[in-house]
mmCIF file of C-alpha atoms in Angstrom:
data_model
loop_
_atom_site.group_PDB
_atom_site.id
_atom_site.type_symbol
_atom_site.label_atom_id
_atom_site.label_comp_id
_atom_site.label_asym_id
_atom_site.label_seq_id
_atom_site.Cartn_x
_atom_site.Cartn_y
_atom_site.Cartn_z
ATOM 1 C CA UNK A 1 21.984 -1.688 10.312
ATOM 2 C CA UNK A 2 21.012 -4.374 8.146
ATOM 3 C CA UNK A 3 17.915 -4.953 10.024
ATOM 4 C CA UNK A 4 16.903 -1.718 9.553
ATOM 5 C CA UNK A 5 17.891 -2.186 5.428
ATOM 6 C CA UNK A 6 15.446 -5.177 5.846
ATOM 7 C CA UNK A 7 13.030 -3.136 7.088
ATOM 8 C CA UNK A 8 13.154 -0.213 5.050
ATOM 9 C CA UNK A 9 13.194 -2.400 1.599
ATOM 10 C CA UNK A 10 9.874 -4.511 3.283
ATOM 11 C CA UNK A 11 8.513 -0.721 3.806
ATOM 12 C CA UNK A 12 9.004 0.214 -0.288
ATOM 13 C CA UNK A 13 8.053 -2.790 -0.870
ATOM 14 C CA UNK A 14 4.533 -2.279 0.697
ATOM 15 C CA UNK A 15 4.477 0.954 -0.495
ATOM 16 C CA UNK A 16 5.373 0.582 -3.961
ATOM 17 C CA UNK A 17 2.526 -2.432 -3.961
ATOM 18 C CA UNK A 18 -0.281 -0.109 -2.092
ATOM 19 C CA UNK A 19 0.835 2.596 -5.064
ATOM 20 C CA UNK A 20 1.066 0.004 -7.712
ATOM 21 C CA UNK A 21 -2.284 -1.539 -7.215
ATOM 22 C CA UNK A 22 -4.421 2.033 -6.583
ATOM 23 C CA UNK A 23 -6.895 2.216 -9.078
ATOM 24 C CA UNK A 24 -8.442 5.204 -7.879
ATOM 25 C CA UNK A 25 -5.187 7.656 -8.651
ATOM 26 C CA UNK A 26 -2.086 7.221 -10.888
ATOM 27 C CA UNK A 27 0.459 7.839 -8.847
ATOM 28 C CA UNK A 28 3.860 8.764 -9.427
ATOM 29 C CA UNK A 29 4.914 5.341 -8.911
ATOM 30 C CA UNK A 30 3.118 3.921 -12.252
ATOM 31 C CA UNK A 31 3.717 7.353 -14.237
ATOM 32 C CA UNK A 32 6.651 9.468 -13.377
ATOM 33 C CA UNK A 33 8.969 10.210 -10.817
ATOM 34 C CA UNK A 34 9.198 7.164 -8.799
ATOM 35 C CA UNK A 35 9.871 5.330 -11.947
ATOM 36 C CA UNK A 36 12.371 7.806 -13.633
ATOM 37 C CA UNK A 37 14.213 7.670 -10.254
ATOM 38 C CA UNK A 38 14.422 3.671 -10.245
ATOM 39 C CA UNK A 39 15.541 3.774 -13.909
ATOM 40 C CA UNK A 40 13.410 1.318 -14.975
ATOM 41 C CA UNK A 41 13.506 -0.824 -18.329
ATOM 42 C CA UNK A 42 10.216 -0.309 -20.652
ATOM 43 C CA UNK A 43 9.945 -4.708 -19.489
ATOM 44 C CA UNK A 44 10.070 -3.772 -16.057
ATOM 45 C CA UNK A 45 7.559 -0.948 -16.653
ATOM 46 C CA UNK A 46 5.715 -3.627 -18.139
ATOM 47 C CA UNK A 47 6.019 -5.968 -16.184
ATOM 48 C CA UNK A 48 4.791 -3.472 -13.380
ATOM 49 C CA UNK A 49 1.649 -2.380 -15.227
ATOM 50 C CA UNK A 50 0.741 -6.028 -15.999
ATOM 51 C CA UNK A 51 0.985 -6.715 -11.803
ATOM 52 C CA UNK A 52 -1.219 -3.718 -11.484
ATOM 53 C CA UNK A 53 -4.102 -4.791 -13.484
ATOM 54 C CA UNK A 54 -3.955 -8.555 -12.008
ATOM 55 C CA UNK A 55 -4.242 -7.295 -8.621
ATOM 56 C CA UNK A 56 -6.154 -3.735 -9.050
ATOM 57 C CA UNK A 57 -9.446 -4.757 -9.498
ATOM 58 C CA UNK A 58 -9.716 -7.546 -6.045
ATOM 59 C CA UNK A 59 -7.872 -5.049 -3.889
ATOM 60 C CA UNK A 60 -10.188 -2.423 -4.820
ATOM 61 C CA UNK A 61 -13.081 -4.836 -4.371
ATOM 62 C CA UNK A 62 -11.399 -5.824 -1.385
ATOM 63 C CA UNK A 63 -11.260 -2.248 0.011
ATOM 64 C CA UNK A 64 -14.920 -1.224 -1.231
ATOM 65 C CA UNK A 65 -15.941 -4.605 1.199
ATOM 66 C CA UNK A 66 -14.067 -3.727 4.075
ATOM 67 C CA UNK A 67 -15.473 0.043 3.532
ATOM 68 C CA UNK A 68 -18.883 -1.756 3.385
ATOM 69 C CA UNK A 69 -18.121 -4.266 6.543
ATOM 70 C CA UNK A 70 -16.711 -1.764 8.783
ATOM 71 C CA UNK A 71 -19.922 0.454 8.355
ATOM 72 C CA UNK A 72 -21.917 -2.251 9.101
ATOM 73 C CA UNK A 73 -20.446 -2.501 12.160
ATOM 74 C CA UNK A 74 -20.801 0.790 13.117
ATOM 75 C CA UNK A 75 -24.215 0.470 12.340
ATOM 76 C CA UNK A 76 -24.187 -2.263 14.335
ATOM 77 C CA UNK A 77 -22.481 -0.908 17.717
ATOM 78 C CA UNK A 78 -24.894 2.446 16.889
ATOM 79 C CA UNK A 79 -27.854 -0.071 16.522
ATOM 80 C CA UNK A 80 -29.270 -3.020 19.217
ATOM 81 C CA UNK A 81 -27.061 -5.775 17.693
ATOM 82 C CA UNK A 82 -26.875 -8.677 19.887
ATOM 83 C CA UNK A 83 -23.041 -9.354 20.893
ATOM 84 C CA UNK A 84 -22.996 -12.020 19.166
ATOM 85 C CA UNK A 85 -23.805 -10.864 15.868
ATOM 86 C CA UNK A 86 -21.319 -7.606 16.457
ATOM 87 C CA UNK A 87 -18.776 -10.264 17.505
ATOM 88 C CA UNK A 88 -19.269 -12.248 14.414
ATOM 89 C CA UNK A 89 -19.433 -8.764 12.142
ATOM 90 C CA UNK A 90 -15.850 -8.508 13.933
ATOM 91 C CA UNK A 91 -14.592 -11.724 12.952
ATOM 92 C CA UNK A 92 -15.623 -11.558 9.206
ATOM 93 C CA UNK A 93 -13.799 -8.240 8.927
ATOM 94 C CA UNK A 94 -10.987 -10.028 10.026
ATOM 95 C CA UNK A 95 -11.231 -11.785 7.484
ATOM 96 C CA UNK A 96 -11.756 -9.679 5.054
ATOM 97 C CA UNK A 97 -8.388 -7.788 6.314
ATOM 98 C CA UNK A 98 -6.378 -10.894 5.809
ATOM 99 C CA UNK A 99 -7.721 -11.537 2.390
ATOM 100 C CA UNK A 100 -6.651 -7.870 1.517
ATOM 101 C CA UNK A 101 -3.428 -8.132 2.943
ATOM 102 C CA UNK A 102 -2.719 -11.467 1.374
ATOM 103 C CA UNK A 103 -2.986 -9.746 -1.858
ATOM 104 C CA UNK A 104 -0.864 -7.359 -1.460
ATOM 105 C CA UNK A 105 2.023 -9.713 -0.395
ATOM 106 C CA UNK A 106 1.449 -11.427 -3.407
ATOM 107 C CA UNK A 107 1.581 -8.222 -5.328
ATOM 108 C CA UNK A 108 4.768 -7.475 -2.933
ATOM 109 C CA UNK A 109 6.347 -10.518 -3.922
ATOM 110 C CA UNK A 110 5.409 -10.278 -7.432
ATOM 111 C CA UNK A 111 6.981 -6.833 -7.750
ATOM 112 C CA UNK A 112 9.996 -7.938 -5.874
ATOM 113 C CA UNK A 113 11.311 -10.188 -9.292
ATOM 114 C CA UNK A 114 10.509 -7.605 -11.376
ATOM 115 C CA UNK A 115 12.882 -5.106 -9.579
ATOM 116 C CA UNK A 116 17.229 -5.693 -9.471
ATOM 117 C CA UNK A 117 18.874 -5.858 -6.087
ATOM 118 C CA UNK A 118 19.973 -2.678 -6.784
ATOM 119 C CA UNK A 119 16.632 -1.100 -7.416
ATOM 120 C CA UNK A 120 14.986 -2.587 -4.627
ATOM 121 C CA UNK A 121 17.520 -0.611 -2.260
ATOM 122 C CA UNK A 122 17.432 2.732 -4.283
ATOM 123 C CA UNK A 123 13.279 2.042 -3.821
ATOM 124 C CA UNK A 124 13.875 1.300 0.136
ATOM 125 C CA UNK A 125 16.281 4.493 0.360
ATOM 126 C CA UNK A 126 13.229 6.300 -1.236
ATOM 127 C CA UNK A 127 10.315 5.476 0.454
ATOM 128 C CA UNK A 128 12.413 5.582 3.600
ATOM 129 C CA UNK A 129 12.937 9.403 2.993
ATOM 130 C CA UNK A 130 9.850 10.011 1.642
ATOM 131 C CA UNK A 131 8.647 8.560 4.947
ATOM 132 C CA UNK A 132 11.028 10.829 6.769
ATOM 133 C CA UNK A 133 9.617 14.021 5.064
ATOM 134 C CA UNK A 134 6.132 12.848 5.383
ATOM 135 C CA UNK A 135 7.024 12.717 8.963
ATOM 136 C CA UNK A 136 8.647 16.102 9.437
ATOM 137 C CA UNK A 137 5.717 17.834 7.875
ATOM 138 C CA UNK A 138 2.840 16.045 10.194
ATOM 139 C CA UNK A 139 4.996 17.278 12.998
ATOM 140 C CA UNK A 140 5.510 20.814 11.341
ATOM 141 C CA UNK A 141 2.032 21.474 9.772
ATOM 142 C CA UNK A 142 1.851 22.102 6.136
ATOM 143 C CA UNK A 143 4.468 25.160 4.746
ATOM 144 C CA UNK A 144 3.553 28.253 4.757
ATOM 145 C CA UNK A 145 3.010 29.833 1.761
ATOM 146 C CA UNK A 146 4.034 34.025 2.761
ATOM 147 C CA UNK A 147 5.934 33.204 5.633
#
C-alpha cells in the first residue's frame, strides 16, 4: 500500500510538472480546477507560475529538438544512411531524451516544496483517478452522445 502511495504521488508529480511546464495549452492545472481542488495559497500559485516560466521555454525547446531529431531519423532509416550515422542519430536522441527528462525532475522536485504533504497526496489521489478514468474510457471508446 504505501508503495503504491509512492507511486501514485511520483505519478502527480510527473503529471502536474508535464501540465505545469506546457506552453502550448493552459491547462487546468495552472488555471482552474486542478488548482481549486488542491486549495492552493495565491504564494503557492505563485510560486507555481514562477516554476512554469523557468522551465517552459527549454522543455519546449527541448521537445521542438527531439520533434526535429526523431524526424531526422526517420529520414534517415527512409534514406541510405550508413549504420553508423543512424546509430549515432540514435545515440544523440538519447541524449536529447535525458536532457528533457532531467528537466522535468527538476521541475518535479521544484514543485514538490511548493506543495504541503497534504496536497501532494490529495494531487496523487487525483491524478491517480484521473488516470483511472482516462483508462476506462480508452477501453470503452468515447460516450455516446444519444445513446
Amino acid at each position: 500500500m504505501i508503495l503504491s502511495r509512492s507511486f501514485s504521488l511520483i505519478t502527480a508529480l510527473v503529471m502536474l510538472s508535464l501540465t505545469v511546464t506546457d506552453v502550448h495549452a493552459q491547462t487546468a492545472v495552472t488555471e482552474g480546477t486542478m488548482l481549486e481542488e488542491l486549495g492552493l495559497t495565491q504564494e503557492q500559485k505563485q510560486d507555481i507560475a514562477g516554476i512554469q516560466q523557468k522551465y517552459s521555454q527549454d522543455l519546449a525547446q527541448g521537445h521542438q529538438e527531439l520533434h526535429s531529431a526523431y524526424e531526422e531519423l526517420r529520414q534517415m532509416m527512409i534514406g541510405m544512411e550508413s549504420e553508423a550515422a543512424i546509430r549515432d542519430k540514435h545515440q544523440e536522441i538519447g541524449i536529447m531524451r535525458q536532457h528533457v527528462a532531467d528537466l522535468r525532475l527538476e521541475t518535479m522536485l521544484e514543485l514538490r516544496e511548493v506543495l504541503t504533504p497534504d496536497q501532494r497526496q490529495e494531487l496523487a489521489d487525483l491524478m491517480e483517478e484521473r488516470r483511472e478514468n482516462w483508462s476506462r474510457r480508452a477501453r470503452n471508446g468515447p460516450p455516446l452522445l444519444f445513446p
